[in-house]
Coordinates of N, CA and C in Angstrom, one line a residue:
M2 N -33.1 -25.9 16.1 CA -31.9 -25.2 16.5 C -30.8 -25.3 15.4
K3 N -30.8 -26.4 14.6 CA -29.9 -26.5 13.5 C -30.2 -25.4 12.5
N4 N -31.5 -25.2 12.2 CA -31.9 -24.2 11.2 C -31.5 -22.8 11.7
Y5 N -31.6 -22.6 13.0 CA -31.3 -21.3 13.6 C -29.8 -21.0 13.3
Y6 N -28.9 -22.0 13.6 CA -27.5 -21.7 13.5 C -27.1 -21.5 12.0
L7 N -27.7 -22.3 11.1 CA -27.5 -22.1 9.7 C -27.8 -20.7 9.3
L8 N -29.0 -20.3 9.8 CA -29.5 -18.9 9.5 C -28.5 -17.9 10.0
F9 N -28.0 -18.1 11.2 CA -27.0 -17.2 11.8 C -25.8 -17.1 10.9
F10 N -25.2 -18.2 10.5 CA -24.0 -18.2 9.8 C -24.1 -17.5 8.4
L11 N -25.3 -17.8 7.8 CA -25.5 -17.1 6.5 C -25.6 -15.6 6.7
T12 N -26.3 -15.2 7.7 CA -26.5 -13.7 8.0 C -25.1 -13.1 8.4
A13 N -24.4 -13.8 9.3 CA -23.1 -13.3 9.7 C -22.1 -13.2 8.6
S14 N -22.2 -14.1 7.7 CA -21.2 -14.1 6.6 C -21.5 -12.9 5.7
M15 N -22.8 -12.5 5.5 CA -23.1 -11.3 4.7 C -22.6 -10.1 5.4
V16 N -22.8 -10.0 6.7 CA -22.3 -8.8 7.4 C -20.8 -8.7 7.4
V17 N -20.1 -9.8 7.7 CA -18.7 -9.8 7.7 C -18.1 -9.5 6.3
S18 N -18.8 -10.0 5.2 CA -18.3 -9.7 3.9 C -18.3 -8.2 3.6
A19 N -19.4 -7.5 4.0 CA -19.5 -6.1 3.8 C -18.5 -5.4 4.7
Q20 N -18.3 -5.9 5.9 CA -17.4 -5.2 6.9 C -16.0 -5.4 6.4
S21 N -15.6 -6.6 5.9 CA -14.2 -6.8 5.4 C -13.8 -5.9 4.3
A22 N -14.8 -5.6 3.4 CA -14.5 -4.6 2.3 C -14.1 -3.3 2.9
C23 N -14.8 -2.9 3.9 CA -14.5 -1.6 4.6 C -13.1 -1.7 5.3
D24 N -12.8 -2.8 5.9 CA -11.5 -3.0 6.6 C -10.4 -3.0 5.6
N25 N -10.6 -3.6 4.4 CA -9.6 -3.6 3.4 C -9.3 -2.2 2.9
A26 N -10.4 -1.5 2.6 CA -10.3 -0.1 2.1 C -9.6 0.7 3.2
H27 N -10.0 0.5 4.5 CA -9.3 1.3 5.5 C -7.8 1.1 5.6
A28 N -7.4 -0.2 5.4 CA -6.0 -0.5 5.4 C -5.2 0.2 4.3
Y29 N -5.8 0.2 3.1 CA -5.2 0.9 1.9 C -5.2 2.4 2.2
M30 N -6.3 2.9 2.7 CA -6.3 4.4 2.9 C -5.4 4.8 4.0
G31 N -5.1 3.9 5.0 CA -4.2 4.1 6.0 C -2.8 4.2 5.4
N32 N -2.5 3.3 4.5 CA -1.2 3.4 3.8 C -1.0 4.7 3.0
A33 N -2.1 5.1 2.3 CA -2.1 6.3 1.5 C -1.9 7.5 2.4
Y34 N -2.5 7.5 3.6 CA -2.3 8.7 4.5 C -0.8 8.7 5.0
A35 N -0.3 7.5 5.3 CA 1.1 7.4 5.8 C 2.1 8.0 4.7
H36 N 1.8 7.6 3.4 CA 2.7 8.1 2.3 C 2.6 9.6 2.1
V37 N 1.3 10.1 2.2 CA 1.2 11.5 2.0 C 1.8 12.3 3.2
K38 N 1.8 11.8 4.4 CA 2.5 12.4 5.5 C 4.0 12.4 5.2
D39 N 4.5 11.3 4.7 CA 6.0 11.2 4.4 C 6.3 12.3 3.3
S40 N 5.4 12.4 2.4 CA 5.6 13.4 1.3 C 5.6 14.8 1.9
Y41 N 4.7 15.1 2.7 CA 4.6 16.5 3.3 C 5.9 16.8 4.2
E42 N 6.4 15.7 4.8 CA 7.6 15.9 5.7 C 8.9 15.9 4.9
S43 N 8.9 15.6 3.6 CA 10.1 15.6 2.8 C 10.7 16.9 2.7
N44 N 12.1 16.9 2.5 CA 12.8 18.2 2.4 C 13.4 18.4 1.0
N45 N 12.9 17.6 0.0 CA 13.3 17.8 -1.4 C 12.2 17.4 -2.3
V46 N 12.2 18.0 -3.5 CA 11.1 17.7 -4.4 C 11.1 16.3 -4.9
S47 N 12.2 15.6 -5.0 CA 12.2 14.2 -5.4 C 11.4 13.3 -4.5
H48 N 11.7 13.4 -3.2 CA 11.0 12.6 -2.2 C 9.5 13.1 -2.1
L49 N 9.3 14.4 -2.3 CA 7.9 14.9 -2.2 C 7.1 14.2 -3.3
K50 N 7.6 14.1 -4.5 CA 6.9 13.5 -5.6 C 6.8 12.0 -5.5
H51 N 7.9 11.4 -5.0 CA 7.9 9.9 -4.8 C 6.8 9.4 -3.9
Y52 N 6.7 10.0 -2.7 CA 5.7 9.6 -1.7 C 4.3 10.0 -2.1
A53 N 4.2 11.1 -2.9 CA 2.9 11.5 -3.4 C 2.4 10.5 -4.4
N54 N 3.2 10.0 -5.2 CA 2.9 8.9 -6.2 C 2.5 7.6 -5.5
R55 N 3.2 7.3 -4.5 CA 2.9 6.1 -3.7 C 1.5 6.2 -3.0
S56 N 1.2 7.4 -2.5 CA -0.1 7.6 -1.9 C -1.2 7.5 -2.9
V57 N -1.0 8.0 -4.1 CA -2.0 7.8 -5.2 C -2.2 6.3 -5.5
E58 N -1.2 5.6 -5.6 CA -1.3 4.1 -5.8 C -2.1 3.4 -4.8
S59 N -1.9 3.8 -3.5 CA -2.7 3.2 -2.4 C -4.1 3.6 -2.5
F60 N -4.4 4.9 -2.8 CA -5.8 5.4 -2.9 C -6.5 4.6 -4.0
K61 N -5.8 4.3 -5.1 CA -6.5 3.6 -6.2 C -6.9 2.2 -5.8
L62 N -6.0 1.6 -5.0 CA -6.3 0.2 -4.4 C -7.5 0.3 -3.5
A63 N -7.5 1.4 -2.7 CA -8.6 1.6 -1.7 C -9.9 1.7 -2.4
K64 N -9.9 2.4 -3.5 CA -11.2 2.6 -4.3 C -11.8 1.3 -4.7
K65 N -11.0 0.3 -5.0 CA -11.6 -1.0 -5.5 C -12.3 -1.6 -4.3
S66 N -11.8 -1.5 -3.1 CA -12.5 -2.1 -2.0 C -13.7 -1.2 -1.6
L67 N -13.6 0.1 -1.7 CA -14.7 1.0 -1.4 C -15.9 0.8 -2.2
A68 N -15.7 0.2 -3.4 CA -16.9 -0.1 -4.3 C -17.9 -1.0 -3.6
S69 N -17.4 -1.9 -2.7 CA -18.2 -2.9 -2.0 C -18.5 -2.5 -0.6
C70 N -18.1 -1.3 -0.2 CA -18.2 -0.9 1.2 C -19.4 0.0 1.5
N71 N -20.0 0.5 0.4 CA -21.1 1.4 0.5 C -20.8 2.6 1.4
C72 N -19.7 3.3 1.0 CA -19.3 4.5 1.7 C -18.9 5.6 0.7
D73 N -20.0 6.3 0.3 CA -19.8 7.3 -0.8 C -18.9 8.4 -0.4
K74 N -19.1 8.9 0.8 CA -18.3 10.0 1.3 C -16.8 9.7 1.2
A75 N -16.4 8.5 1.6 CA -15.0 8.1 1.6 C -14.5 8.0 0.1
V76 N -15.4 7.5 -0.8 CA -15.0 7.5 -2.2 C -14.7 8.9 -2.7
E77 N -15.6 9.8 -2.3 CA -15.5 11.2 -2.8 C -14.2 11.8 -2.3
L78 N -13.8 11.6 -1.0 CA -12.6 12.1 -0.4 C -11.4 11.4 -1.1
A79 N -11.5 10.1 -1.4 CA -10.4 9.5 -2.0 C -10.1 10.1 -3.4
N80 N -11.2 10.4 -4.1 CA -11.0 11.0 -5.5 C -10.4 12.4 -5.3
K81 N -10.8 13.2 -4.3 CA -10.2 14.5 -4.1 C -8.7 14.4 -3.8
S82 N -8.4 13.4 -3.0 CA -7.0 13.2 -2.6 C -6.1 12.9 -3.8
I83 N -6.7 11.9 -4.7 CA -6.0 11.6 -5.9 C -5.8 12.8 -6.8
E84 N -6.9 13.5 -7.0 CA -6.8 14.7 -7.8 C -5.8 15.7 -7.4
A85 N -5.7 15.9 -6.1 CA -4.7 16.9 -5.6 C -3.3 16.3 -5.7
L86 N -3.1 15.1 -5.4 CA -1.7 14.5 -5.4 C -1.2 14.2 -6.8
E87 N -2.0 14.0 -7.7 CA -1.6 13.8 -9.1 C -1.0 15.1 -9.7
K88 N -1.4 16.3 -9.1 CA -0.8 17.5 -9.6 C 0.6 17.8 -9.1
V89 N 1.0 17.0 -8.1 CA 2.4 17.2 -7.5 C 3.5 16.9 -8.6
E90 N 3.2 15.9 -9.4 CA 4.2 15.5 -10.4 C 4.6 16.6 -11.3
S91 N 3.7 17.4 -11.7 CA 3.9 18.5 -12.7 C 4.3 19.8 -12.0
A92 N 4.3 19.8 -10.7 CA 4.6 21.1 -10.0 C 6.1 21.5 -10.3
E93 N 6.2 22.8 -10.6 CA 7.6 23.3 -11.0 C 8.5 23.6 -9.8
T94 N 7.9 23.8 -8.6 CA 8.7 24.1 -7.5 C 8.3 23.3 -6.3
F95 N 9.2 23.2 -5.3 CA 9.0 22.4 -4.1 C 7.7 23.0 -3.4
E96 N 7.7 24.3 -3.3 CA 6.5 24.9 -2.6 C 5.2 24.6 -3.3
D97 N 5.2 24.7 -4.6 CA 4.0 24.4 -5.4 C 3.5 22.9 -5.1
G98 N 4.5 22.0 -5.1 CA 4.2 20.6 -4.9 C 3.7 20.4 -3.5
R99 N 4.3 21.0 -2.5 CA 3.9 20.9 -1.1 C 2.5 21.4 -0.9
F100 N 2.1 22.4 -1.6 CA 0.7 22.9 -1.5 C -0.3 21.9 -1.8
F101 N -0.1 21.1 -2.9 CA -1.0 20.1 -3.3 C -0.9 18.9 -2.4
V102 N 0.3 18.6 -1.8 CA 0.4 17.5 -0.9 C -0.4 17.8 0.4
K103 N -0.3 19.1 0.8 CA -1.1 19.5 2.0 C -2.6 19.3 1.8
R104 N -3.1 19.6 0.7 CA -4.5 19.4 0.4 C -4.8 17.9 0.4
G105 N -3.9 17.1 -0.3 CA -4.1 15.7 -0.3 C -4.1 15.1 1.1
R106 N -3.2 15.6 2.0 CA -3.1 15.1 3.3 C -4.4 15.4 4.1
E107 N -5.0 16.6 3.9 CA -6.3 16.9 4.6 C -7.4 16.0 4.1
F108 N -7.5 15.8 2.8 CA -8.6 15.0 2.3 C -8.4 13.5 2.8
S109 N -7.1 13.1 2.9 CA -6.8 11.7 3.4 C -7.3 11.5 4.8
K110 N -7.0 12.5 5.6 CA -7.4 12.4 7.0 C -8.9 12.3 7.2
E111 N -9.6 13.2 6.4 CA -11.1 13.1 6.4 C -11.6 11.8 5.9
G112 N -10.9 11.3 4.9 CA -11.4 10.0 4.4 C -11.3 8.9 5.4
L113 N -10.2 8.9 6.2 CA -10.0 7.8 7.2 C -11.2 7.9 8.2
V114 N -11.6 9.1 8.6 CA -12.7 9.3 9.5 C -14.0 8.7 8.9
E115 N -14.2 9.0 7.7 CA -15.4 8.5 7.0 C -15.5 7.0 6.9
I116 N -14.3 6.4 6.6 CA -14.3 5.0 6.4 C -14.5 4.3 7.8
D117 N -14.0 4.9 8.9 CA -14.2 4.4 10.2 C -15.7 4.4 10.5
K118 N -16.4 5.5 10.1 CA -17.9 5.5 10.4 C -18.6 4.4 9.6
C119 N -18.2 4.2 8.4 CA -18.9 3.2 7.6 C -18.6 1.8 8.1
A120 N -17.4 1.6 8.5 CA -17.0 0.2 9.1 C -17.8 0.0 10.4
Y121 N -18.0 1.0 11.2 CA -18.8 0.8 12.4 C -20.2 0.5 12.1
N122 N -20.8 1.3 11.1 CA -22.2 1.1 10.8 C -22.5 -0.3 10.2
Q123 N -21.4 -0.8 9.5 CA -21.6 -2.1 8.8 C -21.8 -3.2 9.8
F124 N -21.2 -3.0 11.0 CA -21.2 -4.1 12.0 C -21.9 -3.8 13.3
Q125 N -23.2 -3.8 13.3 CA -24.0 -3.5 14.5 C -24.8 -4.8 14.8
P126 N -25.0 -5.1 16.1 CA -25.8 -6.3 16.5 C -27.1 -6.4 15.8
A127 N -27.8 -5.3 15.4 CA -29.0 -5.3 14.8 C -28.9 -5.9 13.4
A128 N -27.7 -5.8 12.8 CA -27.5 -6.3 11.4 C -27.7 -7.8 11.4
V129 N -27.5 -8.5 12.5 CA -27.6 -10.0 12.5 C -28.8 -10.4 13.3
A130 N -29.7 -9.5 13.6 CA -30.8 -9.8 14.5 C -31.9 -10.7 13.8
S131 N -32.1 -10.4 12.5 CA -33.1 -11.1 11.8 C -32.8 -11.1 10.3
V132 N -33.4 -12.0 9.5 CA -33.2 -12.1 8.1 C -34.4 -12.6 7.4
A133 N -34.7 -12.1 6.2 CA -35.9 -12.6 5.5 C -35.6 -13.8 4.7
V134 N -36.4 -14.8 4.8 CA -36.2 -16.0 4.0 C -37.5 -16.4 3.4
A135 N -37.6 -16.4 2.0 CA -38.8 -16.7 1.3 C -40.0 -15.8 1.7
G136 N -39.7 -14.6 2.0 CA -40.7 -13.6 2.4 C -41.1 -13.7 3.8
T137 N -40.4 -14.5 4.6 CA -40.8 -14.6 6.1 C -39.6 -14.2 6.9
T138 N -39.8 -13.4 7.9 CA -38.7 -12.9 8.8 C -38.6 -13.9 10.0
I139 N -37.4 -14.4 10.2 CA -37.1 -15.3 11.3 C -36.3 -14.7 12.3
N140 N -36.7 -14.5 13.5 CA -35.9 -13.9 14.6 C -34.7 -14.7 14.9
S141 N -33.6 -14.0 15.4 CA -32.3 -14.7 15.6 C -32.4 -15.5 16.9
T142 N -33.4 -15.3 17.8 CA -33.4 -16.0 19.1 C -34.8 -16.7 19.2
P143 N -34.8 -18.1 19.3 CA -36.0 -18.8 19.4 C -36.8 -18.4 20.6
S144 N -38.2 -18.4 20.5 CA -39.0 -17.9 21.6 C -39.1 -18.8 22.8
N145 N -38.7 -20.1 22.6 CA -38.8 -21.0 23.7 C -37.6 -21.0 24.6
L146 N -36.6 -20.1 24.3 CA -35.4 -20.1 25.1 C -35.6 -19.0 26.2
T147 N -35.0 -19.3 27.4 CA -35.1 -18.3 28.5 C -34.3 -17.0 28.1
E148 N -34.6 -16.0 28.8 CA -33.9 -14.7 28.5 C -32.4 -14.8 28.6
L149 N -31.9 -15.5 29.6 CA -30.5 -15.7 29.8 C -29.9 -16.5 28.6
E150 N -30.6 -17.6 28.2 CA -30.1 -18.3 27.0 C -30.1 -17.5 25.7
Q151 N -31.1 -16.6 25.6 CA -31.1 -15.8 24.4 C -29.9 -14.8 24.4
E152 N -29.6 -14.3 25.6 CA -28.5 -13.4 25.7 C -27.2 -14.1 25.4
Q153 N -27.1 -15.3 25.8 CA -25.9 -16.1 25.6 C -25.7 -16.4 24.1
L154 N -26.8 -16.7 23.4 CA -26.8 -17.0 22.0 C -26.4 -15.7 21.2
K155 N -26.9 -14.6 21.6 CA -26.5 -13.3 21.0 C -25.0 -13.1 21.1
L156 N -24.5 -13.3 22.3 CA -23.1 -13.1 22.6 C -22.3 -14.1 21.7
K157 N -22.7 -15.3 21.6 CA -22.0 -16.3 20.8 C -21.9 -15.9 19.3
Q158 N -23.1 -15.4 18.8 CA -23.1 -15.0 17.4 C -22.2 -13.8 17.1
Q159 N -22.2 -12.9 18.1 CA -21.3 -11.7 17.9 C -19.9 -12.1 18.0
Q160 N -19.5 -13.0 18.9 CA -18.1 -13.5 19.0 C -17.7 -14.3 17.7
E161 N -18.6 -15.1 17.2 CA -18.3 -15.8 16.0 C -18.1 -14.9 14.8
A162 N -18.9 -13.9 14.7 CA -18.8 -12.9 13.6 C -17.5 -12.2 13.7
L163 N -17.1 -11.8 14.9 CA -15.9 -11.1 15.1 C -14.7 -12.0 14.8
R164 N -14.8 -13.3 15.2 CA -13.7 -14.2 14.9 C -13.4 -14.3 13.4
L165 N -14.5 -14.5 12.7 CA -14.4 -14.6 11.2 C -13.9 -13.3 10.6
K166 N -14.4 -12.2 11.1 CA -13.9 -10.9 10.7 C -12.4 -10.7 10.9
S167 N -11.9 -11.1 12.1 CA -10.5 -11.0 12.4 C -9.6 -11.8 11.5
Q168 N -10.1 -13.1 11.2 CA -9.4 -13.9 10.3 C -9.2 -13.3 8.9
Q169 N -10.3 -12.7 8.4 CA -10.3 -12.1 7.1 C -9.4 -10.9 7.0
I170 N -9.4 -10.1 8.1 CA -8.6 -8.9 8.1 C -7.1 -9.3 8.1
K171 N -6.8 -10.3 8.9 CA -5.4 -10.8 8.9 C -4.9 -11.3 7.5
A172 N -5.8 -12.0 6.9 CA -5.4 -12.5 5.5 C -5.3 -11.4 4.5
Q173 N -6.2 -10.4 4.6 CA -6.1 -9.3 3.7 C -4.9 -8.4 4.0
L174 N -4.6 -8.2 5.2 CA -3.4 -7.4 5.6 C -2.1 -8.0 5.1
A175 N -2.1 -9.4 5.3 CA -0.9 -10.1 4.8 C -0.7 -10.0 3.3
Q176 N -1.8 -10.1 2.6 CA -1.8 -9.9 1.1 C -1.4 -8.5 0.7
Q177 N -1.9 -7.6 1.4 CA -1.6 -6.2 1.1 C -0.1 -5.9 1.4
E178 N 0.4 -6.4 2.5 CA 1.8 -6.2 2.9 C 2.7 -6.8 1.8
A179 N 2.3 -8.0 1.3 CA 3.1 -8.6 0.3 C 3.1 -7.8 -1.0
Q180 N 2.0 -7.2 -1.4 CA 1.9 -6.4 -2.6 C 2.7 -5.1 -2.4
E181 N 2.7 -4.5 -1.2 CA 3.5 -3.3 -0.9 C 5.0 -3.6 -1.0
L182 N 5.4 -4.7 -0.4 CA 6.8 -5.1 -0.5 C 7.3 -5.4 -1.9
A183 N 6.4 -6.1 -2.7 CA 6.8 -6.3 -4.1 C 7.0 -5.0 -4.9
L184 N 6.0 -4.1 -4.6 CA 6.1 -2.8 -5.3 C 7.4 -2.0 -4.9
R185 N 7.7 -2.1 -3.6 CA 8.9 -1.4 -3.1 C 10.1 -2.0 -3.7
K186 N 10.2 -3.3 -3.8 CA 11.3 -4.0 -4.4 C 11.5 -3.5 -5.9
Q187 N 10.4 -3.5 -6.6 CA 10.5 -3.1 -8.0 C 11.0 -1.7 -8.2
Q188 N 10.5 -0.8 -7.3 CA 11.0 0.6 -7.4 C 12.4 0.7 -7.0
M189 N 12.9 -0.1 -6.0 CA 14.3 0.0 -5.7 C 15.2 -0.5 -6.8
I190 N 14.8 -1.7 -7.4 CA 15.6 -2.3 -8.5 C 15.7 -1.3 -9.6
Q191 N 14.6 -0.7 -10.0 CA 14.6 0.3 -11.1 C 15.5 1.5 -10.8
A192 N 15.4 2.0 -9.6 CA 16.2 3.1 -9.2 C 17.7 2.8 -9.2
Y193 N 18.1 1.6 -8.7 CA 19.5 1.2 -8.7 C 20.0 1.0 -10.1
K194 N 19.2 0.4 -10.9 CA 19.7 0.1 -12.3 C 19.8 1.5 -13.0
S195 N 18.9 2.4 -12.8 CA 18.9 3.7 -13.5 C 20.2 4.4 -13.1
Q196 N 20.5 4.4 -11.8 CA 21.7 5.1 -11.3 C 23.0 4.5 -11.9
I197 N 23.1 3.2 -11.9 CA 24.2 2.5 -12.5 C 24.4 2.8 -14.0
L198 N 23.3 2.8 -14.7 CA 23.4 3.1 -16.1 C 23.8 4.6 -16.3
E199 N 23.4 5.5 -15.5 CA 23.8 6.9 -15.6 C 25.2 7.0 -15.3
N200 N 25.8 6.3 -14.3 CA 27.2 6.4 -14.0 C 28.0 5.8 -15.1
M201 N 27.5 4.7 -15.7 CA 28.2 4.1 -16.8 C 28.4 5.0 -18.0
K202 N 27.3 5.8 -18.3 CA 27.4 6.7 -19.4 C 28.4 7.8 -19.1
S203 N 28.4 8.3 -17.8 CA 29.3 9.4 -17.4 C 30.7 8.9 -17.5
Y204 N 31.0 7.7 -17.0 CA 32.3 7.1 -17.0 C 32.9 7.0 -18.4
N205 N 32.0 6.5 -19.3 CA 32.5 6.3 -20.7 C 32.7 7.6 -21.4
E206 N 31.9 8.6 -21.1 CA 32.2 9.9 -21.7 C 33.5 10.5 -21.3
T207 N 33.8 10.3 -20.0 CA 35.1 10.8 -19.4 C 36.2 10.1 -20.1
L208 N 36.1 8.7 -20.2 CA 37.2 8.0 -20.8 C 37.4 8.4 -22.3
K209 N 36.4 8.7 -23.0 CA 36.5 9.2 -24.3 C 37.2 10.5 -24.4
V210 N 36.9 11.4 -23.5 CA 37.5 12.8 -23.5 C 39.0 12.6 -23.3
Y211 N 39.5 11.6 -22.4 CA 40.9 11.5 -22.2 C 41.6 10.5 -23.2
G212 N 40.9 10.2 -24.3 CA 41.5 9.5 -25.4 C 41.6 8.0 -25.2
S213 N 40.8 7.5 -24.2 CA 40.9 6.0 -24.0 C 40.0 5.3 -25.0
H214 N 40.5 4.1 -25.4 CA 39.7 3.3 -26.3 C 38.9 2.2 -25.6
S215 N 39.1 2.3 -24.3 CA 38.3 1.3 -23.4 C 37.0 1.9 -23.0
Y216 N 36.1 1.1 -22.6 CA 34.8 1.5 -22.0 C 34.4 0.5 -21.0
V217 N 33.5 1.0 -20.1 CA 33.0 0.1 -19.1 C 31.6 -0.2 -19.4
K218 N 31.1 -1.4 -19.0 CA 29.8 -1.9 -19.3 C 29.2 -2.5 -18.1
F219 N 27.9 -2.3 -18.0 CA 27.1 -2.9 -16.9 C 26.4 -4.1 -17.5
K220 N 26.8 -5.3 -17.0 CA 26.1 -6.5 -17.5 C 25.7 -7.2 -16.2
E221 N 24.4 -7.0 -15.9 CA 23.9 -7.6 -14.7 C 23.8 -9.1 -14.7
T222 N 24.2 -9.7 -13.6 CA 24.0 -11.2 -13.5 C 22.5 -11.5 -13.5
I223 N 22.1 -12.6 -14.2 CA 20.7 -12.9 -14.3 C 20.3 -13.6 -13.0
I224 N 19.6 -12.8 -12.2 CA 19.0 -13.3 -10.9 C 17.6 -12.7 -10.8
D225 N 16.7 -13.5 -10.3 CA 15.4 -12.9 -10.0 C 15.5 -12.1 -8.7
M226 N 15.8 -10.8 -8.8 CA 16.0 -10.0 -7.6 C 14.8 -9.8 -6.8
E227 N 13.6 -9.9 -7.4 CA 12.4 -9.7 -6.7 C 12.1 -10.7 -5.6
T228 N 12.8 -11.9 -5.7 CA 12.6 -12.9 -4.7 C 13.6 -12.7 -3.5
K229 N 14.5 -11.7 -3.7 CA 15.5 -11.4 -2.6 C 14.9 -10.5 -1.6
S230 N 15.6 -10.4 -0.5 CA 15.2 -9.4 0.5 C 15.6 -8.0 0.2
I231 N 15.1 -7.0 0.9 CA 15.5 -5.6 0.6 C 17.0 -5.4 0.8
S232 N 17.6 -6.0 1.8 CA 19.0 -5.8 2.1 C 19.8 -6.6 1.0
E233 N 19.4 -7.7 0.5 CA 20.1 -8.5 -0.5 C 20.1 -7.7 -1.8
I234 N 18.9 -7.1 -2.1 CA 18.9 -6.3 -3.4 C 19.8 -5.1 -3.3
K235 N 19.9 -4.4 -2.2 CA 20.8 -3.3 -2.0 C 22.2 -3.7 -2.1
S236 N 22.6 -4.8 -1.4 CA 23.9 -5.3 -1.5 C 24.3 -5.7 -2.9
H237 N 23.4 -6.3 -3.6 CA 23.7 -6.8 -5.0 C 24.1 -5.6 -5.9
Y238 N 23.3 -4.6 -5.9 CA 23.5 -3.4 -6.8 C 24.7 -2.5 -6.3
L239 N 24.9 -2.6 -5.0 CA 26.1 -1.9 -4.5 C 27.4 -2.5 -5.0
N240 N 27.4 -3.8 -5.0 CA 28.5 -4.6 -5.5 C 28.7 -4.3 -7.0
E241 N 27.6 -4.2 -7.8 CA 27.6 -4.0 -9.2 C 28.2 -2.6 -9.5
I242 N 27.8 -1.6 -8.8 CA 28.4 -0.2 -9.0 C 29.8 -0.1 -8.6
K243 N 30.2 -0.9 -7.5 CA 31.6 -0.9 -7.1 C 32.5 -1.5 -8.2
M244 N 32.0 -2.6 -8.8 CA 32.7 -3.3 -9.9 C 32.8 -2.3 -11.1
L245 N 31.8 -1.7 -11.4 CA 31.8 -0.7 -12.6 C 32.8 0.4 -12.3
T246 N 32.8 0.9 -11.1 CA 33.7 2.0 -10.8 C 35.2 1.5 -10.8
K247 N 35.4 0.3 -10.3 CA 36.7 -0.3 -10.3 C 37.3 -0.4 -11.7
N248 N 36.4 -0.9 -12.6 CA 36.8 -1.0 -14.0 C 37.1 0.4 -14.7
Y249 N 36.3 1.3 -14.3 CA 36.5 2.7 -14.8 C 37.8 3.3 -14.4
L250 N 38.1 3.1 -13.1 CA 39.4 3.7 -12.5 C 40.6 3.0 -13.2
E251 N 40.5 1.7 -13.4 CA 41.6 1.0 -14.1 C 41.8 1.5 -15.5
A252 N 40.7 1.8 -16.2 CA 40.8 2.3 -17.6 C 41.3 3.7 -17.5
L253 N 41.0 4.5 -16.5 CA 41.4 5.9 -16.4 C 42.9 5.9 -16.1
N254 N 43.4 5.0 -15.3 CA 44.8 4.9 -15.0 C 45.7 4.5 -16.2
Q255 N 45.1 3.8 -17.1 CA 45.8 3.5 -18.4 C 46.0 4.7 -19.2
C256 N 45.0 5.6 -19.1 CA 45.2 6.9 -19.8 C 46.4 7.7 -19.4
E257 N 46.7 7.6 -18.0 CA 47.8 8.3 -17.5 C 49.1 7.7 -17.9
A258 N 49.1 6.4 -18.1 CA 50.4 5.6 -18.5 C 50.7 5.8 -19.9
S259 N 49.7 6.1 -20.8 CA 49.9 6.1 -22.2 C 50.4 7.5 -22.6

């Protein structure tokens, strides 16, 4: 009996490992599909390209997991989605970009269907029914057990495999959410800094036109912003641009007095 359970756990772990790769790929492809939907529903070219790029990033992460999932059709559709969505960045008009987004959205939807099929096929009761050891096949249910006991053991092994699978999915999703959040924070920080620097340049050019010898400068406080929450990041850079604008208006008022 001990050998039987050891055999079951070894077999179940192999099945769950293959299944978890498909689950991980499915999660990334789900995110990719969500981003491409946001892109398609955008009403301006900036958001259209932004979400298309995020979809491409998620598809590339999905492909890493698909390599262990044995789902060639899903890989093919992921590649088609990436190919279509990468053309959005160079599109000259909103309509042109949306055309490629629509194609990417269709491929994405088909890809999710295919990955569902693969995930289902990876986890069938027959997959843990038997395993070959040293050239000998050992059945998952000993012959000396009653039919009811055999059914109970089959149910237990299925439940244990599902429990292990559930734990792995939760851990993978938590890791993925953390990666997505970190990426979102980096993009926000870069966008806020870029806007502040653009305003600073405009303010200083205006002051120069009006003959001011003053200038405003953005000197960010040294803080590891990526450890902050989304709302804290937004609040920090909002205060930075408020201070920059305040200094600009003071310098502009001095132009009027002189």
